[in-house]
PDB file of C-alpha atoms in Angstrom:
ATOM      1  CA  UNK A   1      14.562  11.964   0.478  1.00  0.00           C
ATOM      2  CA  UNK A   2      10.912  12.221  -0.499  1.00  0.00           C
ATOM      3  CA  UNK A   3       8.451  12.477   2.387  1.00  0.00           C
ATOM      4  CA  UNK A   4       4.665  12.585   2.347  1.00  0.00           C
ATOM      5  CA  UNK A   5       2.284  14.120   4.873  1.00  0.00           C
ATOM      6  CA  UNK A   6      -1.492  13.737   4.891  1.00  0.00           C
ATOM      7  CA  UNK A   7      -3.778  16.435   6.252  1.00  0.00           C
ATOM      8  CA  UNK A   8      -7.513  16.961   6.569  1.00  0.00           C
ATOM      9  CA  UNK A   9     -10.474  16.679   8.934  1.00  0.00           C
ATOM     10  CA  UNK A  10     -10.529  13.700  11.245  1.00  0.00           C
ATOM     11  CA  UNK A  11     -14.324  13.649  11.429  1.00  0.00           C
ATOM     12  CA  UNK A  12     -16.796  13.766   8.544  1.00  0.00           C
ATOM     13  CA  UNK A  13     -20.582  13.555   8.743  1.00  0.00           C
ATOM     14  CA  UNK A  14     -22.453  10.810   6.920  1.00  0.00           C
ATOM     15  CA  UNK A  15     -23.393  11.826   3.360  1.00  0.00           C
ATOM     16  CA  UNK A  16     -20.672  14.490   3.458  1.00  0.00           C
ATOM     17  CA  UNK A  17     -17.419  14.711   1.545  1.00  0.00           C
ATOM     18  CA  UNK A  18     -14.104  13.436   2.817  1.00  0.00           C
ATOM     19  CA  UNK A  19     -11.290  15.737   1.657  1.00  0.00           C
ATOM     20  CA  UNK A  20      -7.614  15.036   2.231  1.00  0.00           C
ATOM     21  CA  UNK A  21      -4.385  16.548   0.962  1.00  0.00           C
ATOM     22  CA  UNK A  22      -0.949  14.988   0.722  1.00  0.00           C
ATOM     23  CA  UNK A  23       2.045  17.328   0.788  1.00  0.00           C
ATOM     24  CA  UNK A  24       5.191  16.115  -0.942  1.00  0.00           C
ATOM     25  CA  UNK A  25       8.554  17.282   0.406  1.00  0.00           C
ATOM     26  CA  UNK A  26      12.132  16.443  -0.495  1.00  0.00           C
ATOM     27  CA  UNK A  27      11.188  15.868  -4.107  1.00  0.00           C
ATOM     28  CA  UNK A  28       8.911  17.042  -6.887  1.00  0.00           C
ATOM     29  CA  UNK A  29       5.393  15.862  -7.558  1.00  0.00           C
ATOM     30  CA  UNK A  30       6.269  16.484 -11.196  1.00  0.00           C
ATOM     31  CA  UNK A  31       8.629  13.508 -11.215  1.00  0.00           C
ATOM     32  CA  UNK A  32       7.772  10.461 -13.322  1.00  0.00           C
ATOM     33  CA  UNK A  33       5.789   8.718 -10.615  1.00  0.00           C
ATOM     34  CA  UNK A  34       2.145   8.237  -9.753  1.00  0.00           C
ATOM     35  CA  UNK A  35       0.694   9.498  -6.470  1.00  0.00           C
ATOM     36  CA  UNK A  36      -1.712   7.208  -4.676  1.00  0.00           C
ATOM     37  CA  UNK A  37      -4.175   6.847  -1.843  1.00  0.00           C
ATOM     38  CA  UNK A  38      -4.617   3.651   0.168  1.00  0.00           C
ATOM     39  CA  UNK A  39      -6.949   3.167   3.119  1.00  0.00           C
ATOM     40  CA  UNK A  40      -7.191   0.748   6.019  1.00  0.00           C
ATOM     41  CA  UNK A  41     -10.375   0.354   8.089  1.00  0.00           C
ATOM     42  CA  UNK A  42      -9.732  -0.270  11.787  1.00  0.00           C
ATOM     43  CA  UNK A  43      -8.374  -3.781  12.301  1.00  0.00           C
ATOM     44  CA  UNK A  44      -8.613  -4.639   8.607  1.00  0.00           C
ATOM     45  CA  UNK A  45      -6.393  -4.848   5.544  1.00  0.00           C
ATOM     46  CA  UNK A  46      -5.244  -2.390   2.896  1.00  0.00           C
ATOM     47  CA  UNK A  47      -7.446  -1.110   0.072  1.00  0.00           C
ATOM     48  CA  UNK A  48      -6.078   0.824  -2.881  1.00  0.00           C
ATOM     49  CA  UNK A  49      -8.282   3.867  -3.581  1.00  0.00           C
ATOM     50  CA  UNK A  50      -6.736   5.445  -6.648  1.00  0.00           C
ATOM     51  CA  UNK A  51      -3.853   7.422  -8.089  1.00  0.00           C
ATOM     52  CA  UNK A  52      -3.000  10.530 -10.075  1.00  0.00           C
ATOM     53  CA  UNK A  53      -0.144  11.580 -12.341  1.00  0.00           C
ATOM     54  CA  UNK A  54       1.365  15.047 -12.638  1.00  0.00           C
ATOM     55  CA  UNK A  55      -0.625  15.606 -15.827  1.00  0.00           C
ATOM     56  CA  UNK A  56      -3.881  15.055 -13.958  1.00  0.00           C
ATOM     57  CA  UNK A  57      -4.466  11.598 -15.409  1.00  0.00           C
ATOM     58  CA  UNK A  58      -6.202   9.366 -12.892  1.00  0.00           C
ATOM     59  CA  UNK A  59      -6.749   5.698 -12.200  1.00  0.00           C
ATOM     60  CA  UNK A  60      -9.476   4.853  -9.688  1.00  0.00           C
ATOM     61  CA  UNK A  61     -10.624   1.736  -7.870  1.00  0.00           C
ATOM     62  CA  UNK A  62     -13.845   0.791  -9.705  1.00  0.00           C
ATOM     63  CA  UNK A  63     -15.624   0.209  -6.395  1.00  0.00           C
ATOM     64  CA  UNK A  64     -15.112   3.870  -5.434  1.00  0.00           C
ATOM     65  CA  UNK A  65     -14.958   5.552  -8.824  1.00  0.00           C
ATOM     66  CA  UNK A  66     -18.471   7.037  -8.762  1.00  0.00           C
ATOM     67  CA  UNK A  67     -17.712   8.959  -5.544  1.00  0.00           C
ATOM     68  CA  UNK A  68     -14.071   9.814  -6.090  1.00  0.00           C
ATOM     69  CA  UNK A  69     -12.144  12.790  -7.432  1.00  0.00           C
ATOM     70  CA  UNK A  70      -8.406  13.321  -7.236  1.00  0.00           C
ATOM     71  CA  UNK A  71      -6.423  16.393  -8.181  1.00  0.00           C
ATOM     72  CA  UNK A  72      -2.811  17.524  -8.292  1.00  0.00           C
ATOM     73  CA  UNK A  73      -1.354  20.948  -7.579  1.00  0.00           C
ATOM     74  CA  UNK A  74       2.161  21.154  -8.989  1.00  0.00           C
ATOM     75  CA  UNK A  75       2.680  24.701  -7.708  1.00  0.00           C
ATOM     76  CA  UNK A  76       2.024  23.561  -4.139  1.00  0.00           C
ATOM     77  CA  UNK A  77       3.679  20.165  -4.631  1.00  0.00           C
ATOM     78  CA  UNK A  78       0.655  18.345  -3.300  1.00  0.00           C
ATOM     79  CA  UNK A  79      -2.229  16.149  -4.371  1.00  0.00           C
ATOM     80  CA  UNK A  80      -5.726  15.704  -3.008  1.00  0.00           C
ATOM     81  CA  UNK A  81      -8.578  13.250  -2.542  1.00  0.00           C
ATOM     82  CA  UNK A  82     -12.297  13.970  -2.413  1.00  0.00           C
ATOM     83  CA  UNK A  83     -14.667  11.123  -1.558  1.00  0.00           C
ATOM     84  CA  UNK A  84     -18.359  12.043  -1.709  1.00  0.00           C
ATOM     85  CA  UNK A  85     -21.426  10.593  -0.001  1.00  0.00           C
ATOM     86  CA  UNK A  86     -19.453   8.931   2.760  1.00  0.00           C
ATOM     87  CA  UNK A  87     -20.840   6.348   5.172  1.00  0.00           C
ATOM     88  CA  UNK A  88     -19.466   4.611   8.237  1.00  0.00           C
ATOM     89  CA  UNK A  89     -17.861   2.087   5.888  1.00  0.00           C
ATOM     90  CA  UNK A  90     -15.458   4.827   4.784  1.00  0.00           C
ATOM     91  CA  UNK A  91     -14.034   5.140   8.301  1.00  0.00           C
ATOM     92  CA  UNK A  92     -10.362   4.265   7.987  1.00  0.00           C
ATOM     93  CA  UNK A  93      -6.763   5.373   8.196  1.00  0.00           C
ATOM     94  CA  UNK A  94      -5.998   7.045   4.877  1.00  0.00           C
ATOM     95  CA  UNK A  95      -2.454   6.848   3.551  1.00  0.00           C
ATOM     96  CA  UNK A  96      -0.967   8.729   0.655  1.00  0.00           C
ATOM     97  CA  UNK A  97       1.875   7.080  -1.171  1.00  0.00           C
ATOM     98  CA  UNK A  98       4.180   7.178  -4.150  1.00  0.00           C
ATOM     99  CA  UNK A  99       3.804   4.458  -6.749  1.00  0.00           C
ATOM    100  CA  UNK A 100       7.204   4.320  -8.330  1.00  0.00           C
ATOM    101  CA  UNK A 101       7.245   4.279 -12.116  1.00  0.00           C
ATOM    102  CA  UNK A 102      10.584   5.958 -12.711  1.00  0.00           C
ATOM    103  CA  UNK A 103      14.008   4.382 -12.977  1.00  0.00           C
ATOM    104  CA  UNK A 104      15.270   5.868  -9.713  1.00  0.00           C
ATOM    105  CA  UNK A 105      13.134   3.722  -7.406  1.00  0.00           C
ATOM    106  CA  UNK A 106      11.759   0.159  -7.295  1.00  0.00           C
ATOM    107  CA  UNK A 107       9.339   0.221 -10.193  1.00  0.00           C
ATOM    108  CA  UNK A 108       5.673  -0.669  -9.717  1.00  0.00           C
ATOM    109  CA  UNK A 109       5.825  -0.508  -5.920  1.00  0.00           C
ATOM    110  CA  UNK A 110       4.319   1.738  -3.301  1.00  0.00           C
ATOM    111  CA  UNK A 111       7.763   2.627  -2.022  1.00  0.00           C
ATOM    112  CA  UNK A 112       7.071   5.767   0.013  1.00  0.00           C
ATOM    113  CA  UNK A 113       4.125   6.256   2.348  1.00  0.00           C
ATOM    114  CA  UNK A 114       2.820   9.029   4.541  1.00  0.00           C
ATOM    115  CA  UNK A 115       2.198   8.354   8.225  1.00  0.00           C
ATOM    116  CA  UNK A 116      -1.530   8.066   7.637  1.00  0.00           C
ATOM    117  CA  UNK A 117      -4.484  10.032   8.959  1.00  0.00           C
ATOM    118  CA  UNK A 118      -7.526   8.576  10.708  1.00  0.00           C
ATOM    119  CA  UNK A 119     -10.879   9.686   9.310  1.00  0.00           C
ATOM    120  CA  UNK A 120     -14.065   8.800  11.146  1.00  0.00           C
ATOM    121  CA  UNK A 121     -17.475   9.106   9.525  1.00  0.00           C
ATOM    122  CA  UNK A 122     -20.003   9.853  12.224  1.00  0.00           C
ATOM    123  CA  UNK A 123     -22.715  12.324  13.083  1.00  0.00           C
TER     124      UNK A 123
ATOM    125  CA  UNK B   1     -10.097  -7.939 -10.694  1.00  0.00           C
ATOM    126  CA  UNK B   2      -7.126  -9.947  -9.450  1.00  0.00           C
ATOM    127  CA  UNK B   3      -7.665 -11.462  -6.012  1.00  0.00           C
ATOM    128  CA  UNK B   4      -4.682 -12.022  -3.737  1.00  0.00           C
ATOM    129  CA  UNK B   5      -4.968 -14.707  -1.066  1.00  0.00           C
ATOM    130  CA  UNK B   6      -2.401 -15.130   1.690  1.00  0.00           C
ATOM    131  CA  UNK B   7      -1.852 -18.103   3.939  1.00  0.00           C
ATOM    132  CA  UNK B   8      -1.818 -18.507   6.771  1.00  0.00           C
ATOM    133  CA  UNK B   9      -3.844 -15.566   8.105  1.00  0.00           C
ATOM    134  CA  UNK B  10      -1.895 -15.754  11.337  1.00  0.00           C
ATOM    135  CA  UNK B  11       1.207 -17.530  12.469  1.00  0.00           C
ATOM    136  CA  UNK B  12       2.929 -18.017  15.819  1.00  0.00           C
ATOM    137  CA  UNK B  13       6.670 -18.468  15.799  1.00  0.00           C
ATOM    138  CA  UNK B  14       9.734 -18.045  17.990  1.00  0.00           C
ATOM    139  CA  UNK B  15      12.823 -15.908  17.638  1.00  0.00           C
ATOM    140  CA  UNK B  16      15.280 -17.764  15.433  1.00  0.00           C
ATOM    141  CA  UNK B  17      12.608 -19.719  13.530  1.00  0.00           C
ATOM    142  CA  UNK B  18      12.426 -19.890   9.753  1.00  0.00           C
ATOM    143  CA  UNK B  19       9.038 -18.691   8.560  1.00  0.00           C
ATOM    144  CA  UNK B  20       7.319 -18.841   5.169  1.00  0.00           C
ATOM    145  CA  UNK B  21       4.206 -16.920   4.118  1.00  0.00           C
ATOM    146  CA  UNK B  22       2.399 -17.766   0.895  1.00  0.00           C
ATOM    147  CA  UNK B  23       0.513 -15.498  -1.498  1.00  0.00           C
ATOM    148  CA  UNK B  24      -1.600 -16.774  -4.384  1.00  0.00           C
ATOM    149  CA  UNK B  25      -2.992 -14.663  -7.213  1.00  0.00           C
ATOM    150  CA  UNK B  26      -6.295 -15.476  -8.917  1.00  0.00           C
ATOM    151  CA  UNK B  27      -4.542 -15.246 -12.303  1.00  0.00           C
ATOM    152  CA  UNK B  28      -0.982 -15.123 -13.513  1.00  0.00           C
ATOM    153  CA  UNK B  29       0.818 -11.902 -12.568  1.00  0.00           C
ATOM    154  CA  UNK B  30       4.309 -12.865 -13.779  1.00  0.00           C
ATOM    155  CA  UNK B  31       6.608 -11.402 -11.087  1.00  0.00           C
ATOM    156  CA  UNK B  32       4.620  -8.217 -10.461  1.00  0.00           C
ATOM    157  CA  UNK B  33       4.407  -9.037  -6.761  1.00  0.00           C
ATOM    158  CA  UNK B  34       5.533  -6.951  -3.807  1.00  0.00           C
ATOM    159  CA  UNK B  35       5.680  -7.632  -0.073  1.00  0.00           C
ATOM    160  CA  UNK B  36       5.140  -5.113   2.714  1.00  0.00           C
ATOM    161  CA  UNK B  37       5.561  -5.205   6.496  1.00  0.00           C
ATOM    162  CA  UNK B  38       3.265  -3.220   8.760  1.00  0.00           C
ATOM    163  CA  UNK B  39       3.712  -2.639  12.466  1.00  0.00           C
ATOM    164  CA  UNK B  40       0.953  -1.308  14.748  1.00  0.00           C
ATOM    165  CA  UNK B  41       0.200   2.360  14.152  1.00  0.00           C
ATOM    166  CA  UNK B  42       2.685   2.571  11.297  1.00  0.00           C
ATOM    167  CA  UNK B  43       2.479   2.785   7.532  1.00  0.00           C
ATOM    168  CA  UNK B  44       3.379  -0.279   5.488  1.00  0.00           C
ATOM    169  CA  UNK B  45       7.033  -0.653   4.575  1.00  0.00           C
ATOM    170  CA  UNK B  46       8.240  -2.137   1.289  1.00  0.00           C
ATOM    171  CA  UNK B  47      10.340  -5.267   1.804  1.00  0.00           C
ATOM    172  CA  UNK B  48      10.473  -7.169  -1.484  1.00  0.00           C
ATOM    173  CA  UNK B  49       9.613  -6.059  -5.013  1.00  0.00           C
ATOM    174  CA  UNK B  50       9.330  -7.871  -8.314  1.00  0.00           C
ATOM    175  CA  UNK B  51       8.781 -11.079  -6.327  1.00  0.00           C
ATOM    176  CA  UNK B  52      12.400 -11.533  -5.276  1.00  0.00           C
ATOM    177  CA  UNK B  53      14.289  -8.223  -5.168  1.00  0.00           C
ATOM    178  CA  UNK B  54      15.216  -6.933  -1.732  1.00  0.00           C
ATOM    179  CA  UNK B  55      14.404  -3.276  -1.105  1.00  0.00           C
ATOM    180  CA  UNK B  56      17.375  -1.169  -0.076  1.00  0.00           C
ATOM    181  CA  UNK B  57      17.994  -1.263   3.674  1.00  0.00           C
ATOM    182  CA  UNK B  58      15.952  -4.419   4.309  1.00  0.00           C
ATOM    183  CA  UNK B  59      17.857  -7.185   6.142  1.00  0.00           C
ATOM    184  CA  UNK B  60      18.995 -10.128   4.042  1.00  0.00           C
ATOM    185  CA  UNK B  61      17.063 -12.593   6.228  1.00  0.00           C
ATOM    186  CA  UNK B  62      14.033 -11.565   4.158  1.00  0.00           C
ATOM    187  CA  UNK B  63      13.661 -13.206   0.771  1.00  0.00           C
ATOM    188  CA  UNK B  64      10.951 -13.691  -1.804  1.00  0.00           C
ATOM    189  CA  UNK B  65      10.329 -16.150  -4.586  1.00  0.00           C
ATOM    190  CA  UNK B  66       7.735 -17.233  -7.099  1.00  0.00           C
ATOM    191  CA  UNK B  67       6.171 -16.295 -10.395  1.00  0.00           C
ATOM    192  CA  UNK B  68       2.849 -16.710 -12.113  1.00  0.00           C
ATOM    193  CA  UNK B  69       0.296 -17.290  -9.382  1.00  0.00           C
ATOM    194  CA  UNK B  70       2.255 -18.606  -6.385  1.00  0.00           C
ATOM    195  CA  UNK B  71       4.672 -16.609  -4.275  1.00  0.00           C
ATOM    196  CA  UNK B  72       6.438 -16.927  -0.936  1.00  0.00           C
ATOM    197  CA  UNK B  73       8.022 -14.605   1.574  1.00  0.00           C
ATOM    198  CA  UNK B  74      10.613 -16.256   3.800  1.00  0.00           C
ATOM    199  CA  UNK B  75      12.254 -14.931   6.929  1.00  0.00           C
ATOM    200  CA  UNK B  76      15.300 -17.109   7.547  1.00  0.00           C
ATOM    201  CA  UNK B  77      15.794 -16.412  11.249  1.00  0.00           C
ATOM    202  CA  UNK B  78      13.088 -14.424  13.013  1.00  0.00           C
ATOM    203  CA  UNK B  79      14.171 -11.413  15.018  1.00  0.00           C
ATOM    204  CA  UNK B  80      12.046  -9.674  17.680  1.00  0.00           C
ATOM    205  CA  UNK B  81      11.436  -6.707  15.373  1.00  0.00           C
ATOM    206  CA  UNK B  82       9.933  -8.968  12.668  1.00  0.00           C
ATOM    207  CA  UNK B  83       6.689  -9.586  14.519  1.00  0.00           C
ATOM    208  CA  UNK B  84       4.220  -7.625  12.407  1.00  0.00           C
ATOM    209  CA  UNK B  85       1.609  -8.031   9.682  1.00  0.00           C
ATOM    210  CA  UNK B  86       2.798  -8.881   6.178  1.00  0.00           C
ATOM    211  CA  UNK B  87       0.914  -8.054   2.971  1.00  0.00           C
ATOM    212  CA  UNK B  88       1.461  -9.090  -0.612  1.00  0.00           C
ATOM    213  CA  UNK B  89       0.370  -6.749  -3.423  1.00  0.00           C
ATOM    214  CA  UNK B  90       0.118  -7.186  -7.170  1.00  0.00           C
ATOM    215  CA  UNK B  91       1.112  -4.565  -9.723  1.00  0.00           C
ATOM    216  CA  UNK B  92       0.274  -6.606 -12.843  1.00  0.00           C
ATOM    217  CA  UNK B  93      -3.123  -4.986 -13.196  1.00  0.00           C
ATOM    218  CA  UNK B  94      -3.663  -1.287 -12.650  1.00  0.00           C
ATOM    219  CA  UNK B  95      -6.408  -2.267 -10.204  1.00  0.00           C
ATOM    220  CA  UNK B  96      -3.770  -2.785  -7.544  1.00  0.00           C
ATOM    221  CA  UNK B  97      -4.813  -5.253  -4.891  1.00  0.00           C
ATOM    222  CA  UNK B  98      -3.409  -6.479  -1.611  1.00  0.00           C
ATOM    223  CA  UNK B  99      -3.651  -9.788   0.169  1.00  0.00           C
ATOM    224  CA  UNK B 100      -5.642  -9.853   3.399  1.00  0.00           C
ATOM    225  CA  UNK B 101      -2.475  -9.939   5.494  1.00  0.00           C
ATOM    226  CA  UNK B 102      -0.609 -12.467   7.621  1.00  0.00           C
ATOM    227  CA  UNK B 103      -0.150 -11.616  11.279  1.00  0.00           C
ATOM    228  CA  UNK B 104       3.116 -12.965  12.627  1.00  0.00           C
ATOM    229  CA  UNK B 105       2.993 -13.323  16.399  1.00  0.00           C
ATOM    230  CA  UNK B 106       5.443 -14.376  19.061  1.00  0.00           C
ATOM    231  CA  UNK B 107       4.969 -17.933  20.326  1.00  0.00           C
TER     232      UNK B 107
END
């Protein structure tokens, strides 16, 4: 079955760029699904960051859009997140996930998640 | 943006209890409503989709109902492994949003 694994630095300096990658295994990133990022600050709830399709089409949370870039690498079966000009408020566990839009999974859900990676913004 | 509001924010209950969590959307979302369970240090897990459909592998003691703006998640008989945080999430708008969570604790 499809599995996701986040990777990237656990510590980013203020005003720097947070860069994460999500590797997809057990399935193809070129399937008819969207690939998403969700974050969770310590002790708080879930915030949807944005998503990308295999074609490179994106859909971003308006509150983060000005600082956000997502990309997809079909050859490596992975997708990535870059969040610029980070502050302490961006400290969170970052999850990658699949938003199902095909007929082979529960449509319009985040049905598969990575384990999450903690990113701390601090000097 | 569509705001999702859950109630209560926390709930104490005992094993065997029947528990209901409510989620209200700031506008009608038809049945584009999903429920997730999250345990400490773990990723969220999909429980219910399209307001009332049970995800494969999820025990039948979990059920969901509602449409429009008001939704409920019910656990018919709490088991020890059900103590967790529960989130609702709307997929009506492509600005996906989650409720603030309901923490279910052991009484």
